[in-house]
mmCIF file of N, CA and C in Angstrom:
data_model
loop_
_atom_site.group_PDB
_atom_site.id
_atom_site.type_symbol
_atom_site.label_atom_id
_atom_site.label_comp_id
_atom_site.label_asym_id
_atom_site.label_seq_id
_atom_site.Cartn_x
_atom_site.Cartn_y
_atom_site.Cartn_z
ATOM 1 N N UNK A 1 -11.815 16.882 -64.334
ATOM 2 C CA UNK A 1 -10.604 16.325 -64.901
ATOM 3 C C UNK A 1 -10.812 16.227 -66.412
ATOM 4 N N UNK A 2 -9.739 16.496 -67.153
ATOM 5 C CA UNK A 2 -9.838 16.882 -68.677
ATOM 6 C C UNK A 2 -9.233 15.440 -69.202
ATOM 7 N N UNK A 3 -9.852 15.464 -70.799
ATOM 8 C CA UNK A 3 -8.830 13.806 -71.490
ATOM 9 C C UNK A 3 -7.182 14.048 -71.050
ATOM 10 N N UNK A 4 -6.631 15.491 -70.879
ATOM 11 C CA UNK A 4 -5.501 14.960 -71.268
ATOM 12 C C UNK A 4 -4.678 14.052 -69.745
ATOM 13 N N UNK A 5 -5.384 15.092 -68.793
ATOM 14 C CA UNK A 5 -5.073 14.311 -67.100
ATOM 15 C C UNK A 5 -5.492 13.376 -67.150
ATOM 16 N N UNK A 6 -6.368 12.524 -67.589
ATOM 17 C CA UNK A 6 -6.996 11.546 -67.472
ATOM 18 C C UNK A 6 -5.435 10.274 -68.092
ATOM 19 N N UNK A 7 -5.368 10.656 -69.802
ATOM 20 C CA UNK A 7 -4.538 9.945 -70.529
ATOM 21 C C UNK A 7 -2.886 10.199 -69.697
ATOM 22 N N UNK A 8 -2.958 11.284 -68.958
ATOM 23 C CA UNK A 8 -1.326 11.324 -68.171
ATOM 24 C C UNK A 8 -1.330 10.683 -67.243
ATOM 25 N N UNK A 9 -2.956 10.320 -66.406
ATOM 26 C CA UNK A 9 -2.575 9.770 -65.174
ATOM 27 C C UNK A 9 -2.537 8.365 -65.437
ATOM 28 N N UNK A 10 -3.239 7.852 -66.817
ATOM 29 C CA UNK A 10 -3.489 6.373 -67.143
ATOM 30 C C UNK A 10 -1.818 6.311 -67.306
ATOM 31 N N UNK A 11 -0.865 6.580 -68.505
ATOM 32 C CA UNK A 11 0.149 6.757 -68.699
ATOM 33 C C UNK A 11 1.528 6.155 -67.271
ATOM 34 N N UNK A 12 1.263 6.915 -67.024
ATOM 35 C CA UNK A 12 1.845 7.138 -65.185
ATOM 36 C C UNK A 12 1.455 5.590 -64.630
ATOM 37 N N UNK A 13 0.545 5.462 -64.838
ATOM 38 C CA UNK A 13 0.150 3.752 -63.568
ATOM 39 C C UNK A 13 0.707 2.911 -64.580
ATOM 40 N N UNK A 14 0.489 2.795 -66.213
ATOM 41 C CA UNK A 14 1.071 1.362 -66.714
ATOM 42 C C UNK A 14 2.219 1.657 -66.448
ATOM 43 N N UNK A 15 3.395 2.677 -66.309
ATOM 44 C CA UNK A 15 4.614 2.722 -66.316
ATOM 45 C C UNK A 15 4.934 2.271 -64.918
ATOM 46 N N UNK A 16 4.618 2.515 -63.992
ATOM 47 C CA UNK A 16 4.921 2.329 -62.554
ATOM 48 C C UNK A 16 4.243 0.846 -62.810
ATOM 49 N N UNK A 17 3.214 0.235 -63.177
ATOM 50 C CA UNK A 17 2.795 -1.317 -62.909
ATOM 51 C C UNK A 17 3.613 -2.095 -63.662
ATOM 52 N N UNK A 18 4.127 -0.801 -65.003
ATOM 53 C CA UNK A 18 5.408 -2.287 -65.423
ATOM 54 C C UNK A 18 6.529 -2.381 -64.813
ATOM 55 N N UNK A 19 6.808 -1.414 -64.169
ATOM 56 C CA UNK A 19 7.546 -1.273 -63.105
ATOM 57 C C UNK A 19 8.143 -2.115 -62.284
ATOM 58 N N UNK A 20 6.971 -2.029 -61.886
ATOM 59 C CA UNK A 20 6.694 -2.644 -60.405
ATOM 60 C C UNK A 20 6.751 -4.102 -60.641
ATOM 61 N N UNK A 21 6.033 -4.558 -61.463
ATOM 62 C CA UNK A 21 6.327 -5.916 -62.430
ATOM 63 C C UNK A 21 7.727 -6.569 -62.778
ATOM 64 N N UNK A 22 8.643 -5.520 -63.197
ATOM 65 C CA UNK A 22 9.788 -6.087 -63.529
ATOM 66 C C UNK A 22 10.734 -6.524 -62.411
ATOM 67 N N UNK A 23 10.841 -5.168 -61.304
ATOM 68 C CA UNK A 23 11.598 -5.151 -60.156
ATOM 69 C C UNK A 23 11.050 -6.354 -59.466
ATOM 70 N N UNK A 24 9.749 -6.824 -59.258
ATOM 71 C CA UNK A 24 9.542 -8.109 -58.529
ATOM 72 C C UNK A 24 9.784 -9.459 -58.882
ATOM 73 N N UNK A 25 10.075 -9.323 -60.764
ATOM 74 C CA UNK A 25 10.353 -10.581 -61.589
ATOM 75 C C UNK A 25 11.497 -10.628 -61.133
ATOM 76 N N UNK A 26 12.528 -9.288 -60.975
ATOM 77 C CA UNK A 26 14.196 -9.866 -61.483
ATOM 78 C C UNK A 26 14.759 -10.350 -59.560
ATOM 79 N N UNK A 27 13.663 -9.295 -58.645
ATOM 80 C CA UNK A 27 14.045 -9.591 -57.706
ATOM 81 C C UNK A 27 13.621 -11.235 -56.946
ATOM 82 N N UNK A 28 12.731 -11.400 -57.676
ATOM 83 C CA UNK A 28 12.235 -13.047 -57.848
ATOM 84 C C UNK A 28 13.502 -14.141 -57.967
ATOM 85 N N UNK A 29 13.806 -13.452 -59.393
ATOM 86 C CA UNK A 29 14.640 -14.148 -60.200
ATOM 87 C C UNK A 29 16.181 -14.864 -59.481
ATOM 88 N N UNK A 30 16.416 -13.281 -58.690
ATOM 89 C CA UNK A 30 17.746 -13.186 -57.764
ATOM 90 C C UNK A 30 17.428 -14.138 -56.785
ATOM 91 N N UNK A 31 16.575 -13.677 -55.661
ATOM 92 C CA UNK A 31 16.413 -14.468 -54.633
ATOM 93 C C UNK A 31 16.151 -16.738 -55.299
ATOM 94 N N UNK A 32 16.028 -17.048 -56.055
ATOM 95 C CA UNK A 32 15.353 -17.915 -56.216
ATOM 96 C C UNK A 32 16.663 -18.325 -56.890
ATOM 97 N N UNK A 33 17.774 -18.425 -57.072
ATOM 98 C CA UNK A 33 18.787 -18.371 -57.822
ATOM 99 C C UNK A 33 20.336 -18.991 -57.002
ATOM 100 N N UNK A 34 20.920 -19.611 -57.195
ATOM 101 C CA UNK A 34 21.946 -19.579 -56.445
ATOM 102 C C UNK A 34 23.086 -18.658 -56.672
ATOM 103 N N UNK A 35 23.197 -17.760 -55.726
ATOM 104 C CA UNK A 35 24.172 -16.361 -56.109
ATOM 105 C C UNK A 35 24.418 -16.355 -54.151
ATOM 106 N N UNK A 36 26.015 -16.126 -54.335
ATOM 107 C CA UNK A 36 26.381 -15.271 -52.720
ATOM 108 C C UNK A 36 25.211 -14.277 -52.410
ATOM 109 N N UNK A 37 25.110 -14.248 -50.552
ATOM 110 C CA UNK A 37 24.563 -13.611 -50.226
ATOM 111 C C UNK A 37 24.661 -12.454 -49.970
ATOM 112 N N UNK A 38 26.468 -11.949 -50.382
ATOM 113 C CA UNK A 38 25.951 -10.351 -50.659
ATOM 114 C C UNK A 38 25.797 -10.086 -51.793
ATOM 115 N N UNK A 39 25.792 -10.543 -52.769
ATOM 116 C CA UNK A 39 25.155 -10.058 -53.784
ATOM 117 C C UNK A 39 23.575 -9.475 -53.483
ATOM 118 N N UNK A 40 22.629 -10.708 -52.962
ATOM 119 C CA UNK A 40 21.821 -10.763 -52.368
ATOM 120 C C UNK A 40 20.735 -9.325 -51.811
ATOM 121 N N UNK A 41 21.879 -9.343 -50.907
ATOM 122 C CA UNK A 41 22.107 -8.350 -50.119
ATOM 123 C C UNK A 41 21.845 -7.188 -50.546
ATOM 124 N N UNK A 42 23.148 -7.005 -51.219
ATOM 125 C CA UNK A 42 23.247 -5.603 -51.867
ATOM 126 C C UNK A 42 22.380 -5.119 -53.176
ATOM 127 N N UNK A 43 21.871 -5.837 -53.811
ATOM 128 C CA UNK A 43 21.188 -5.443 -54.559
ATOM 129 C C UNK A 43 19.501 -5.722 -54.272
ATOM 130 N N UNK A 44 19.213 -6.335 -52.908
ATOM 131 C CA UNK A 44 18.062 -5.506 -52.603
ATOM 132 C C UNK A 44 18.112 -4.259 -51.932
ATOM 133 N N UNK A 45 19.338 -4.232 -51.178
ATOM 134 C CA UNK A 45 19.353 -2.290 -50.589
ATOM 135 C C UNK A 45 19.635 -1.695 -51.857
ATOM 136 N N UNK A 46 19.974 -1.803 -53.109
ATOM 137 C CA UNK A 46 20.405 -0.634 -54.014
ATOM 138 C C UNK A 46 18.735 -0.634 -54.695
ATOM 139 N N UNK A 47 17.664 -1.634 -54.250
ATOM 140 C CA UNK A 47 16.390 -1.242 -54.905
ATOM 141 C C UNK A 47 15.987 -0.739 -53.833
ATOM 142 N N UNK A 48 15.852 -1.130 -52.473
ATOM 143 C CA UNK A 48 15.141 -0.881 -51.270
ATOM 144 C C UNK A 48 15.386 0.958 -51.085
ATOM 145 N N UNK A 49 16.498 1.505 -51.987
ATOM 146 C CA UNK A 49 17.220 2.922 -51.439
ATOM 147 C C UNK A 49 16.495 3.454 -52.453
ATOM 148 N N UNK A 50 16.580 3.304 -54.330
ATOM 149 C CA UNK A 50 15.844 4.008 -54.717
ATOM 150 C C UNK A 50 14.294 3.833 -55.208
ATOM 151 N N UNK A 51 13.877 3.173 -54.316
ATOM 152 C CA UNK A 51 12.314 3.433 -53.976
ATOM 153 C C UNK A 51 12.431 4.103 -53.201
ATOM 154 N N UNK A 52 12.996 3.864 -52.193
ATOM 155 C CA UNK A 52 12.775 5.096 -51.354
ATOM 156 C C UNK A 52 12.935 6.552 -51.383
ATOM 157 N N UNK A 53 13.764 6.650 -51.859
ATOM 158 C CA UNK A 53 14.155 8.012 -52.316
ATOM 159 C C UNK A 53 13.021 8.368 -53.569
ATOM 160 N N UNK A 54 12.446 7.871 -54.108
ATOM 161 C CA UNK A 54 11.626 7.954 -55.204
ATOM 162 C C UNK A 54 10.291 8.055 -54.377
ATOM 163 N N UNK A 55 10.148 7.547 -53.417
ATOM 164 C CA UNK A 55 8.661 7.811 -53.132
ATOM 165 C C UNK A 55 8.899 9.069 -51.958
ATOM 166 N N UNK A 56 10.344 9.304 -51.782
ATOM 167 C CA UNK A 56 10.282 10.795 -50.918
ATOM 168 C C UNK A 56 10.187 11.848 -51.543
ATOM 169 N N UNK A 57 10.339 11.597 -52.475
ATOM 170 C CA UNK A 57 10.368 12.883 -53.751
ATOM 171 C C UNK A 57 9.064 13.284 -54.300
ATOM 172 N N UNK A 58 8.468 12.170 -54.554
ATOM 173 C CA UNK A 58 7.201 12.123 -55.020
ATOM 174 C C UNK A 58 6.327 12.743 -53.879
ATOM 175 N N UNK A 59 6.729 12.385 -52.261
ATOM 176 C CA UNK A 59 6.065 12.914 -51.522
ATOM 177 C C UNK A 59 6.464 14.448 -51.559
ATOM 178 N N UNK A 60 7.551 14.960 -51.671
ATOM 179 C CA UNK A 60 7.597 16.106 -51.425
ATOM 180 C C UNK A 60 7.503 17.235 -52.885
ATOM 181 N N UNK A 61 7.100 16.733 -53.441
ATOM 182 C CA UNK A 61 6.473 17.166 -54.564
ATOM 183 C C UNK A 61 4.660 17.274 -54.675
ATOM 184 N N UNK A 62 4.149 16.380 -54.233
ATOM 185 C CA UNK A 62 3.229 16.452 -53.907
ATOM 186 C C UNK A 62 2.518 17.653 -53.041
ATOM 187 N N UNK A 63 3.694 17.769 -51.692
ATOM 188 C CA UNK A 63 3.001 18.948 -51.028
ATOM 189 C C UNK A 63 3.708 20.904 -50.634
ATOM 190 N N UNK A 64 4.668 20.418 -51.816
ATOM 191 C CA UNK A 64 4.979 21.907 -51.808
ATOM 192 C C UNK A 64 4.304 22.596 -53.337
ATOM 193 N N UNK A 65 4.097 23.742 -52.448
ATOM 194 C CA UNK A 65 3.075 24.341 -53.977
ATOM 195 C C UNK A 65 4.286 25.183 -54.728
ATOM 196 N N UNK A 66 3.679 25.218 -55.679
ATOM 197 C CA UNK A 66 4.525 26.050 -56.243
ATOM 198 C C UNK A 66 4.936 27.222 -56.187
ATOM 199 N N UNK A 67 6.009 28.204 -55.991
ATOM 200 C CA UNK A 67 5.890 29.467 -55.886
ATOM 201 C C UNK A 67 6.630 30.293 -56.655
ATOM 202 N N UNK A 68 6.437 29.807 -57.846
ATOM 203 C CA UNK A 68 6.805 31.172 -58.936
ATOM 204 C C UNK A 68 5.848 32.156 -59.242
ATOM 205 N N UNK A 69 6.619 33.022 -59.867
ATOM 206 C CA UNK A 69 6.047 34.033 -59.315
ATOM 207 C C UNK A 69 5.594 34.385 -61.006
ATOM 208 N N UNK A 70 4.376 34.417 -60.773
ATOM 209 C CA UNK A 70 3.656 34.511 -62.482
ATOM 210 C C UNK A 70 3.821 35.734 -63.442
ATOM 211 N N UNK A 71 5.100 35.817 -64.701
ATOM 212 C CA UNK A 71 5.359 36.872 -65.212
ATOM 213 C C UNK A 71 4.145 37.887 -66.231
ATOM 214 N N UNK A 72 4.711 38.834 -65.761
ATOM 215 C CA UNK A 72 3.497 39.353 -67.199
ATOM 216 C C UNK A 72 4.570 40.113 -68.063
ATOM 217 N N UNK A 73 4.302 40.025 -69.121
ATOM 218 C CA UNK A 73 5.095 40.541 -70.273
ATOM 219 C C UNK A 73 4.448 42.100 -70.939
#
């Protein structure tokens, strides 16, 4: 592994840990709050959907290789 994978993969985790940090503060914030419960509701399925969809992507990125087709000029 080279500096620059190294500095992309460091890169990559503080962004996802601040992430991950914020979505649990505000979802903190909500739940702990007096607000209707669909609010509630709905704005943990509108996080609960794109994590999910974000970590299906990530999965399927992960295991399809690439297949372009390498030009020569």
């Amino acid at each position: 592994m080279n500096s620059n994978t190294a500095v992309r993969n460091l890169g990559i985790g503080l962004t996802v840990t601040g992430l991950i940090l914020l979505v649990g503060y505000a979802l903190y914030d909500i739940f702990t709050t007096e607000s209707s419960l669909i609010l509630k509701i709905s704005i943990t399925a509108i996080v609960a959907g794109i994590g999910l969809v974000l970590l299906i992507l990530i999965k399927e990125k992960m295991s399809v290789k690439d297949k372009e087709i390498e030009r020569r000029y």
